């Protein structure tokens, strides 16, 4: 499903795979637009558009260095997403474990 080019919601911002790729790269440290373009293999306008959305929602910070802009991940803004995922990941793991147990019981009844 196509995502909007702009969003004010952190969850929607990271739902788009291209934006997640940028976040993955920035997790390793600060990068310039040119470095992101090279590593992603995309055109500069596509990368800049995605960076703009990530900056709007506060997930990416920018530092100007002359004519170059360097981007870095804003971990504080990403922490609520991480916490939300951890909370629901445990719930779903528990549900899948219960489902596995139920399926094993049913399989044993068939034998």
Coordinates of C-alpha atoms in Angstrom, one line a residue:
X1 CA 0.0 0.0 0.0
X2 CA 1.4 3.4 -1.0
X3 CA 2.1 5.8 1.8
X4 CA 1.6 9.6 1.8
X5 CA 4.7 11.6 1.0
X6 CA 4.1 13.6 4.2
X7 CA 2.8 12.6 7.6
X8 CA 2.8 14.0 11.1
X9 CA 2.6 10.6 12.7
X10 CA 5.7 8.8 13.8
X11 CA 4.1 5.3 13.2
X12 CA 3.1 6.2 9.7
X13 CA 6.5 7.7 9.0
X14 CA 8.3 4.5 9.8
X15 CA 5.6 2.3 8.1
X16 CA 7.1 3.2 4.7
X17 CA 9.9 0.8 3.8
X18 CA 12.2 3.5 2.3
X19 CA 12.0 5.6 5.4
X20 CA 12.9 2.5 7.5
X21 CA 15.9 1.9 5.3
X22 CA 17.1 5.5 6.1
X23 CA 16.6 4.9 9.8
X24 CA 18.5 1.7 9.6
X25 CA 21.5 3.4 8.0
X26 CA 21.4 6.3 10.4
X27 CA 21.3 3.9 13.4
X28 CA 25.0 3.4 12.5
X29 CA 25.9 7.0 12.7
X30 CA 25.6 10.4 11.0
X31 CA 25.5 10.5 7.2
X32 CA 25.2 13.2 4.5
X33 CA 22.5 13.2 1.9
X34 CA 25.2 12.1 -0.7
X35 CA 26.2 9.1 1.5
X36 CA 22.5 8.1 1.9
X37 CA 21.9 8.4 -1.9
X38 CA 25.0 6.2 -2.5
X39 CA 24.1 3.6 0.0
X40 CA 20.4 3.4 -0.9
X41 CA 20.9 3.6 -4.6
X42 CA 18.2 6.1 -5.0
X43 CA 18.0 9.5 -6.6
X44 CA 18.7 12.5 -4.4
X45 CA 15.1 13.9 -4.6
X46 CA 13.7 10.6 -3.3
X47 CA 16.1 10.5 -0.4
X48 CA 15.5 14.2 0.5
X49 CA 11.7 13.7 0.4
X50 CA 11.9 10.8 2.8
X51 CA 14.3 12.7 5.1
X52 CA 11.9 15.6 5.1
X53 CA 9.1 13.4 6.5
X54 CA 11.5 11.9 9.1
X55 CA 12.6 15.4 10.2
X56 CA 9.0 16.6 10.4
X57 CA 8.1 13.9 12.9
X58 CA 11.3 14.4 14.8
X59 CA 13.0 11.0 14.1
X60 CA 15.9 12.6 12.3
X61 CA 18.1 15.5 13.3
X62 CA 20.1 17.6 10.9
X63 CA 23.5 19.4 11.2
X64 CA 24.6 21.9 8.6
X65 CA 28.3 21.7 7.7
X66 CA 29.0 24.3 5.1
X67 CA 27.1 23.2 2.0
X68 CA 26.6 19.7 3.3
X69 CA 23.8 18.5 5.6
X70 CA 24.4 15.6 7.9
X71 CA 21.6 13.6 9.3
X72 CA 21.4 11.5 12.4
X73 CA 18.8 9.4 14.2
X74 CA 17.0 11.0 17.1
X75 CA 16.8 8.1 19.6
X76 CA 14.6 10.0 22.0
X77 CA 11.8 10.3 19.4
X78 CA 12.1 6.6 18.5
X79 CA 12.0 5.3 22.1
X80 CA 8.2 5.5 22.4
X81 CA 7.8 3.4 19.3
X82 CA 10.3 0.9 20.6
X83 CA 8.5 0.7 23.9
X84 CA 5.1 0.2 22.2
X85 CA 6.5 -2.6 20.0
X86 CA 8.1 -4.4 23.0
X87 CA 4.8 -4.2 25.0
X88 CA 2.8 -5.7 22.2
X89 CA 5.5 -8.1 21.0
X90 CA 5.3 -9.9 24.4
X91 CA 1.5 -10.1 24.2
X92 CA 1.6 -11.6 20.7
X93 CA 4.4 -14.0 21.7
X94 CA 2.2 -15.2 24.6
X95 CA -0.8 -15.6 22.3
X96 CA 1.2 -17.6 19.7
X97 CA 2.6 -19.8 22.4
X98 CA -0.9 -20.5 23.6
X99 CA -2.0 -21.3 20.0
X100 CA 1.0 -23.6 19.6
X101 CA 0.0 -25.5 22.8
X102 CA -3.6 -25.8 21.5
X103 CA -2.5 -27.0 18.1
X104 CA -0.3 -29.6 19.8
X105 CA -3.2 -30.8 21.9
X106 CA -5.4 -31.1 18.9
X107 CA -2.7 -33.0 17.0
X108 CA -2.2 -35.4 20.0
X109 CA -6.0 -36.0 20.0
X110 CA -5.9 -37.0 16.3
X111 CA -3.2 -39.7 17.0

